C-alpha cells in the first residue's frame, strides 16, 4: 500500500497531530520536523509532517471551542 501524499503545510496552518492527538498551528520547521504550537498558545512541539493532518474549517472551530471551554472550566 502506498502512503497517502502529505499536503504541503505552511506557517499558520491549523493541524491535527495524529500521533499525539493534539491540535495546533504550524509555526516553522527544524530539519525534517515541523514546530507546532497549541491553538491556545503554549510550548511548541516537533512533529513529523507525515503525522499531521490539515484541519477543515469546522474542525478548527470545534477545536477552538473545546480549548475555550477547557480554559473556562479551569477559571482562566
PDB file of N, CA and C in Angstrom:
ATOM      1  N   UNK A   1       0.847  -1.173   0.000  1.00  0.00           N
ATOM      2  CA  UNK A   1       0.000   0.000   0.000  1.00  0.00           C
ATOM      3  C   UNK A   1       0.897   1.242   0.000  1.00  0.00           C
ATOM      4  N   UNK A   2       0.649   2.151  -0.894  1.00  0.00           N
ATOM      5  CA  UNK A   2       1.444   3.384  -0.960  1.00  0.00           C
ATOM      6  C   UNK A   2       0.906   4.401   0.038  1.00  0.00           C
ATOM      7  N   UNK A   3       1.823   5.103   0.743  1.00  0.00           N
ATOM      8  CA  UNK A   3       1.346   6.104   1.691  1.00  0.00           C
ATOM      9  C   UNK A   3       0.646   7.248   0.977  1.00  0.00           C
ATOM     10  N   UNK A   4      -0.323   7.828   1.671  1.00  0.00           N
ATOM     11  CA  UNK A   4      -1.055   8.971   1.131  1.00  0.00           C
ATOM     12  C   UNK A   4      -0.112  10.168   1.055  1.00  0.00           C
ATOM     13  N   UNK A   5      -0.137  10.934  -0.041  1.00  0.00           N
ATOM     14  CA  UNK A   5       0.758  12.085  -0.122  1.00  0.00           C
ATOM     15  C   UNK A   5       0.410  13.124   0.938  1.00  0.00           C
ATOM     16  N   UNK A   6       1.452  13.689   1.541  1.00  0.00           N
ATOM     17  CA  UNK A   6       1.273  14.695   2.583  1.00  0.00           C
ATOM     18  C   UNK A   6       1.081  16.051   1.917  1.00  0.00           C
ATOM     19  N   UNK A   7      -0.006  16.768   2.269  1.00  0.00           N
ATOM     20  CA  UNK A   7      -0.188  18.094   1.672  1.00  0.00           C
ATOM     21  C   UNK A   7       0.896  19.036   2.169  1.00  0.00           C
ATOM     22  N   UNK A   8       1.232  20.002   1.373  1.00  0.00           N
ATOM     23  CA  UNK A   8       2.233  20.982   1.760  1.00  0.00           C
ATOM     24  C   UNK A   8       1.636  21.872   2.842  1.00  0.00           C
ATOM     25  N   UNK A   9       2.240  21.842   4.019  1.00  0.00           N
ATOM     26  CA  UNK A   9       1.750  22.649   5.133  1.00  0.00           C
ATOM     27  C   UNK A   9       2.576  23.922   5.227  1.00  0.00           C
ATOM     28  N   UNK A  10       1.905  25.014   5.538  1.00  0.00           N
ATOM     29  CA  UNK A  10       2.561  26.316   5.625  1.00  0.00           C
ATOM     30  C   UNK A  10       2.411  26.876   7.029  1.00  0.00           C
ATOM     31  N   UNK A  11       3.287  27.822   7.367  1.00  0.00           N
ATOM     32  CA  UNK A  11       3.207  28.508   8.652  1.00  0.00           C
ATOM     33  C   UNK A  11       1.811  29.105   8.793  1.00  0.00           C
ATOM     34  N   UNK A  12       1.197  28.867   9.944  1.00  0.00           N
ATOM     35  CA  UNK A  12      -0.148  29.372  10.215  1.00  0.00           C
ATOM     36  C   UNK A  12      -1.251  28.360   9.994  1.00  0.00           C
ATOM     37  N   UNK A  13      -0.959  27.263   9.277  1.00  0.00           N
ATOM     38  CA  UNK A  13      -1.980  26.240   9.045  1.00  0.00           C
ATOM     39  C   UNK A  13      -2.363  25.567  10.364  1.00  0.00           C
ATOM     40  N   UNK A  14      -3.648  25.306  10.551  1.00  0.00           N
ATOM     41  CA  UNK A  14      -4.140  24.574  11.712  1.00  0.00           C
ATOM     42  C   UNK A  14      -4.116  23.086  11.375  1.00  0.00           C
ATOM     43  N   UNK A  15      -3.527  22.294  12.277  1.00  0.00           N
ATOM     44  CA  UNK A  15      -3.325  20.871  12.005  1.00  0.00           C
ATOM     45  C   UNK A  15      -3.707  20.010  13.204  1.00  0.00           C
ATOM     46  N   UNK A  16      -3.894  18.727  12.924  1.00  0.00           N
ATOM     47  CA  UNK A  16      -4.095  17.709  13.954  1.00  0.00           C
ATOM     48  C   UNK A  16      -2.889  16.789  13.904  1.00  0.00           C
ATOM     49  N   UNK A  17      -2.191  16.660  15.034  1.00  0.00           N
ATOM     50  CA  UNK A  17      -1.079  15.721  15.157  1.00  0.00           C
ATOM     51  C   UNK A  17      -1.700  14.382  15.548  1.00  0.00           C
ATOM     52  N   UNK A  18      -1.738  13.446  14.615  1.00  0.00           N
ATOM     53  CA  UNK A  18      -2.435  12.183  14.836  1.00  0.00           C
ATOM     54  C   UNK A  18      -1.705  11.264  15.807  1.00  0.00           C
ATOM     55  N   UNK A  19      -0.405  11.477  16.026  1.00  0.00           N
ATOM     56  CA  UNK A  19       0.346  10.654  16.975  1.00  0.00           C
ATOM     57  C   UNK A  19       0.035  11.096  18.403  1.00  0.00           C
ATOM     58  N   UNK A  20       0.059  12.395  18.639  1.00  0.00           N
ATOM     59  CA  UNK A  20      -0.186  12.929  19.986  1.00  0.00           C
ATOM     60  C   UNK A  20      -1.660  13.259  20.236  1.00  0.00           C
ATOM     61  N   UNK A  21      -2.478  13.204  19.195  1.00  0.00           N
ATOM     62  CA  UNK A  21      -3.892  13.578  19.262  1.00  0.00           C
ATOM     63  C   UNK A  21      -4.042  14.985  19.837  1.00  0.00           C
ATOM     64  N   UNK A  22      -3.257  15.921  19.266  1.00  0.00           N
ATOM     65  CA  UNK A  22      -3.285  17.326  19.687  1.00  0.00           C
ATOM     66  C   UNK A  22      -3.511  18.197  18.463  1.00  0.00           C
ATOM     67  N   UNK A  23      -4.065  19.384  18.722  1.00  0.00           N
ATOM     68  CA  UNK A  23      -4.330  20.353  17.664  1.00  0.00           C
ATOM     69  C   UNK A  23      -3.414  21.547  17.850  1.00  0.00           C
ATOM     70  N   UNK A  24      -2.969  22.133  16.744  1.00  0.00           N
ATOM     71  CA  UNK A  24      -2.101  23.299  16.844  1.00  0.00           C
ATOM     72  C   UNK A  24      -1.929  23.978  15.501  1.00  0.00           C
ATOM     73  N   UNK A  25      -1.051  24.981  15.508  1.00  0.00           N
ATOM     74  CA  UNK A  25      -0.725  25.723  14.289  1.00  0.00           C
ATOM     75  C   UNK A  25       0.744  25.518  13.953  1.00  0.00           C
ATOM     76  N   UNK A  26       1.031  25.416  12.664  1.00  0.00           N
ATOM     77  CA  UNK A  26       2.407  25.285  12.193  1.00  0.00           C
ATOM     78  C   UNK A  26       3.107  26.625  12.427  1.00  0.00           C
ATOM     79  N   UNK A  27       4.248  26.578  13.134  1.00  0.00           N
ATOM     80  CA  UNK A  27       4.998  27.790  13.454  1.00  0.00           C
ATOM     81  C   UNK A  27       6.301  27.897  12.658  1.00  0.00           C
ATOM     82  N   UNK A  28       6.785  26.772  12.164  1.00  0.00           N
ATOM     83  CA  UNK A  28       8.045  26.770  11.423  1.00  0.00           C
ATOM     84  C   UNK A  28       8.523  25.338  11.253  1.00  0.00           C
ATOM     85  N   UNK A  29       9.786  25.206  10.890  1.00  0.00           N
ATOM     86  CA  UNK A  29      10.338  23.853  10.736  1.00  0.00           C
ATOM     87  C   UNK A  29      11.782  23.838  11.200  1.00  0.00           C
ATOM     88  N   UNK A  30      12.216  22.672  11.598  1.00  0.00           N
ATOM     89  CA  UNK A  30      13.591  22.418  12.016  1.00  0.00           C
ATOM     90  C   UNK A  30      13.961  21.072  11.436  1.00  0.00           C
ATOM     91  N   UNK A  31      14.829  21.087  10.425  1.00  0.00           N
ATOM     92  CA  UNK A  31      15.176  19.843   9.750  1.00  0.00           C
ATOM     93  C   UNK A  31      13.934  19.226   9.131  1.00  0.00           C
ATOM     94  N   UNK A  32      13.732  17.919   9.362  1.00  0.00           N
ATOM     95  CA  UNK A  32      12.577  17.257   8.745  1.00  0.00           C
ATOM     96  C   UNK A  32      11.269  17.458   9.517  1.00  0.00           C
ATOM     97  N   UNK A  33      11.330  18.116  10.669  1.00  0.00           N
ATOM     98  CA  UNK A  33      10.150  18.255  11.524  1.00  0.00           C
ATOM     99  C   UNK A  33       9.540  19.644  11.441  1.00  0.00           C
ATOM    100  N   UNK A  34       8.240  19.711  11.736  1.00  0.00           N
ATOM    101  CA  UNK A  34       7.542  20.988  11.831  1.00  0.00           C
ATOM    102  C   UNK A  34       7.330  21.304  13.305  1.00  0.00           C
ATOM    103  N   UNK A  35       7.438  22.587  13.658  1.00  0.00           N
ATOM    104  CA  UNK A  35       7.133  23.018  15.017  1.00  0.00           C
ATOM    105  C   UNK A  35       5.659  23.398  15.062  1.00  0.00           C
ATOM    106  N   UNK A  36       4.959  22.820  16.025  1.00  0.00           N
ATOM    107  CA  UNK A  36       3.524  23.036  16.184  1.00  0.00           C
ATOM    108  C   UNK A  36       3.288  23.669  17.554  1.00  0.00           C
ATOM    109  N   UNK A  37       2.474  24.722  17.590  1.00  0.00           N
ATOM    110  CA  UNK A  37       2.100  25.371  18.851  1.00  0.00           C
ATOM    111  C   UNK A  37       0.617  25.116  19.093  1.00  0.00           C
ATOM    112  N   UNK A  38       0.234  24.794  20.339  1.00  0.00           N
ATOM    113  CA  UNK A  38      -1.185  24.592  20.636  1.00  0.00           C
ATOM    114  C   UNK A  38      -2.023  25.792  20.199  1.00  0.00           C
ATOM    115  N   UNK A  39      -3.268  25.551  19.835  1.00  0.00           N
ATOM    116  CA  UNK A  39      -4.147  26.610  19.345  1.00  0.00           C
ATOM    117  C   UNK A  39      -4.306  27.735  20.361  1.00  0.00           C
ATOM    118  N   UNK A  40      -4.304  27.401  21.655  1.00  0.00           N
ATOM    119  CA  UNK A  40      -4.472  28.416  22.698  1.00  0.00           C
ATOM    120  C   UNK A  40      -3.132  28.990  23.150  1.00  0.00           C
ATOM    121  N   UNK A  41      -2.058  28.649  22.443  1.00  0.00           N
ATOM    122  CA  UNK A  41      -0.729  29.112  22.832  1.00  0.00           C
ATOM    123  C   UNK A  41      -0.062  28.091  23.734  1.00  0.00           C
ATOM    124  N   UNK A  42       1.194  28.310  24.005  1.00  0.00           N
ATOM    125  CA  UNK A  42       1.927  27.390  24.866  1.00  0.00           C
ATOM    126  C   UNK A  42       3.189  26.905  24.186  1.00  0.00           C
ATOM    127  N   UNK A  43       3.746  25.863  24.761  1.00  0.00           N
ATOM    128  CA  UNK A  43       5.019  25.324  24.300  1.00  0.00           C
ATOM    129  C   UNK A  43       4.857  24.539  22.998  1.00  0.00           C
ATOM    130  N   UNK A  44       5.745  24.818  22.058  1.00  0.00           N
ATOM    131  CA  UNK A  44       5.728  24.116  20.768  1.00  0.00           C
ATOM    132  C   UNK A  44       6.261  22.699  20.924  1.00  0.00           C
ATOM    133  N   UNK A  45       5.880  21.845  19.989  1.00  0.00           N
ATOM    134  CA  UNK A  45       6.446  20.507  19.912  1.00  0.00           C
ATOM    135  C   UNK A  45       6.812  20.222  18.465  1.00  0.00           C
ATOM    136  N   UNK A  46       7.741  19.283  18.286  1.00  0.00           N
ATOM    137  CA  UNK A  46       8.159  18.866  16.948  1.00  0.00           C
ATOM    138  C   UNK A  46       7.252  17.738  16.479  1.00  0.00           C
ATOM    139  N   UNK A  47       6.883  17.783  15.212  1.00  0.00           N
ATOM    140  CA  UNK A  47       6.014  16.745  14.657  1.00  0.00           C
ATOM    141  C   UNK A  47       6.498  16.349  13.273  1.00  0.00           C
ATOM    142  N   UNK A  48       6.368  15.072  12.991  1.00  0.00           N
ATOM    143  CA  UNK A  48       6.669  14.540  11.669  1.00  0.00           C
ATOM    144  C   UNK A  48       5.542  14.980  10.732  1.00  0.00           C
ATOM    145  N   UNK A  49       5.859  15.649   9.628  1.00  0.00           N
ATOM    146  CA  UNK A  49       4.807  16.105   8.711  1.00  0.00           C
ATOM    147  C   UNK A  49       3.891  14.985   8.229  1.00  0.00           C
ATOM    148  N   UNK A  50       4.391  13.765   8.185  1.00  0.00           N
ATOM    149  CA  UNK A  50       3.577  12.635   7.759  1.00  0.00           C
ATOM    150  C   UNK A  50       2.481  12.266   8.744  1.00  0.00           C
ATOM    151  N   UNK A  51       2.575  12.796   9.972  1.00  0.00           N
ATOM    152  CA  UNK A  51       1.577  12.511  11.005  1.00  0.00           C
ATOM    153  C   UNK A  51       0.682  13.710  11.282  1.00  0.00           C
ATOM    154  N   UNK A  52       0.735  14.699  10.397  1.00  0.00           N
ATOM    155  CA  UNK A  52      -0.100  15.893  10.559  1.00  0.00           C
ATOM    156  C   UNK A  52      -1.189  15.908   9.505  1.00  0.00           C
ATOM    157  N   UNK A  53      -2.360  16.365   9.927  1.00  0.00           N
ATOM    158  CA  UNK A  53      -3.493  16.472   9.014  1.00  0.00           C
ATOM    159  C   UNK A  53      -4.034  17.894   9.091  1.00  0.00           C
ATOM    160  N   UNK A  54      -4.170  18.524   7.934  1.00  0.00           N
ATOM    161  CA  UNK A  54      -4.715  19.874   7.856  1.00  0.00           C
ATOM    162  C   UNK A  54      -6.166  19.852   8.322  1.00  0.00           C
ATOM    163  N   UNK A  55      -6.534  20.798   9.184  1.00  0.00           N
ATOM    164  CA  UNK A  55      -7.902  20.848   9.696  1.00  0.00           C
ATOM    165  C   UNK A  55      -8.826  21.572   8.729  1.00  0.00           C
ATOM    166  N   UNK A  56     -10.024  21.046   8.584  1.00  0.00           N
ATOM    167  CA  UNK A  56     -11.080  21.742   7.849  1.00  0.00           C
ATOM    168  C   UNK A  56     -11.601  22.858   8.755  1.00  0.00           C
ATOM    169  N   UNK A  57     -12.312  23.821   8.192  1.00  0.00           N
ATOM    170  CA  UNK A  57     -12.803  24.963   8.971  1.00  0.00           C
ATOM    171  C   UNK A  57     -13.694  24.521  10.136  1.00  0.00           C
ATOM    172  N   UNK A  58     -14.568  23.544   9.921  1.00  0.00           N
ATOM    173  CA  UNK A  58     -15.443  23.103  11.012  1.00  0.00           C
ATOM    174  C   UNK A  58     -14.653  22.407  12.111  1.00  0.00           C
ATOM    175  N   UNK A  59     -13.600  21.676  11.747  1.00  0.00           N
ATOM    176  CA  UNK A  59     -12.760  21.017  12.746  1.00  0.00           C
ATOM    177  C   UNK A  59     -11.983  22.045  13.562  1.00  0.00           C
ATOM    178  N   UNK A  60     -11.494  23.084  12.895  1.00  0.00           N
ATOM    179  CA  UNK A  60     -10.767  24.148  13.589  1.00  0.00           C
ATOM    180  C   UNK A  60     -11.690  24.831  14.592  1.00  0.00           C
ATOM    181  N   UNK A  61     -12.896  25.174  14.174  1.00  0.00           N
ATOM    182  CA  UNK A  61     -13.849  25.823  15.069  1.00  0.00           C
ATOM    183  C   UNK A  61     -14.153  24.930  16.273  1.00  0.00           C
ATOM    184  N   UNK A  62     -14.365  23.643  16.031  1.00  0.00           N
ATOM    185  CA  UNK A  62     -14.645  22.695  17.116  1.00  0.00           C
ATOM    186  C   UNK A  62     -13.477  22.637  18.103  1.00  0.00           C
ATOM    187  N   UNK A  63     -12.244  22.604  17.590  1.00  0.00           N
ATOM    188  CA  UNK A  63     -11.061  22.547  18.451  1.00  0.00           C
ATOM    189  C   UNK A  63     -10.904  23.839  19.255  1.00  0.00           C
ATOM    190  N   UNK A  64     -11.159  24.993  18.632  1.00  0.00           N
ATOM    191  CA  UNK A  64     -11.050  26.275  19.340  1.00  0.00           C
ATOM    192  C   UNK A  64     -12.098  26.386  20.447  1.00  0.00           C
ATOM    193  N   UNK A  65     -13.311  25.930  20.189  1.00  0.00           N
ATOM    194  CA  UNK A  65     -14.364  25.957  21.210  1.00  0.00           C
ATOM    195  C   UNK A  65     -14.004  25.015  22.358  1.00  0.00           C
ATOM    196  N   UNK A  66     -13.465  23.846  22.052  1.00  0.00           N
ATOM    197  CA  UNK A  66     -13.054  22.903  23.094  1.00  0.00           C
ATOM    198  C   UNK A  66     -11.964  23.511  23.969  1.00  0.00           C
ATOM    199  N   UNK A  67     -10.994  24.211  23.363  1.00  0.00           N
ATOM    200  CA  UNK A  67      -9.926  24.880  24.125  1.00  0.00           C
ATOM    201  C   UNK A  67     -10.519  25.954  25.031  1.00  0.00           C
ATOM    202  N   UNK A  68     -11.434  26.770  24.500  1.00  0.00           N
ATOM    203  CA  UNK A  68     -12.058  27.840  25.284  1.00  0.00           C
ATOM    204  C   UNK A  68     -12.860  27.255  26.446  1.00  0.00           C
ATOM    205  N   UNK A  69     -13.586  26.179  26.207  1.00  0.00           N
ATOM    206  CA  UNK A  69     -14.351  25.533  27.276  1.00  0.00           C
ATOM    207  C   UNK A  69     -13.430  24.983  28.360  1.00  0.00           C
ATOM    208  N   UNK A  70     -12.322  24.382  27.963  1.00  0.00           N
ATOM    209  CA  UNK A  70     -11.366  23.842  28.933  1.00  0.00           C
ATOM    210  C   UNK A  70     -10.787  24.964  29.794  1.00  0.00           C
ATOM    211  N   UNK A  71     -10.449  26.095  29.164  1.00  0.00           N
ATOM    212  CA  UNK A  71      -9.909  27.232  29.927  1.00  0.00           C
ATOM    213  C   UNK A  71     -10.950  27.778  30.898  1.00  0.00           C
ATOM    214  N   UNK A  72     -12.211  27.858  30.472  1.00  0.00           N
ATOM    215  CA  UNK A  72     -13.248  28.411  31.350  1.00  0.00           C
ATOM    216  C   UNK A  72     -13.506  27.491  32.545  1.00  0.00           C
ATOM    217  N   UNK A  73     -13.386  26.185  32.347  1.00  0.00           N
ATOM    218  CA  UNK A  73     -13.553  25.244  33.466  1.00  0.00           C
ATOM    219  C   UNK A  73     -12.420  25.369  34.470  1.00  0.00           C
ATOM    220  N   UNK A  74     -11.233  25.796  33.998  1.00  0.00           N
ATOM    221  CA  UNK A  74     -10.078  25.960  34.882  1.00  0.00           C
ATOM    222  C   UNK A  74     -10.056  27.344  35.518  1.00  0.00           C
ATOM    223  N   UNK A  75     -10.986  28.188  35.150  1.00  0.00           N
ATOM    224  CA  UNK A  75     -11.045  29.528  35.715  1.00  0.00           C
ATOM    225  C   UNK A  75     -10.017  30.476  35.149  1.00  0.00           C
ATOM    226  N   UNK A  76      -9.558  30.207  33.927  1.00  0.00           N
ATOM    227  CA  UNK A  76      -8.541  31.068  33.302  1.00  0.00           C
ATOM    228  C   UNK A  76      -9.220  32.161  32.524  1.00  0.00           C
TER     229      UNK A  76
END
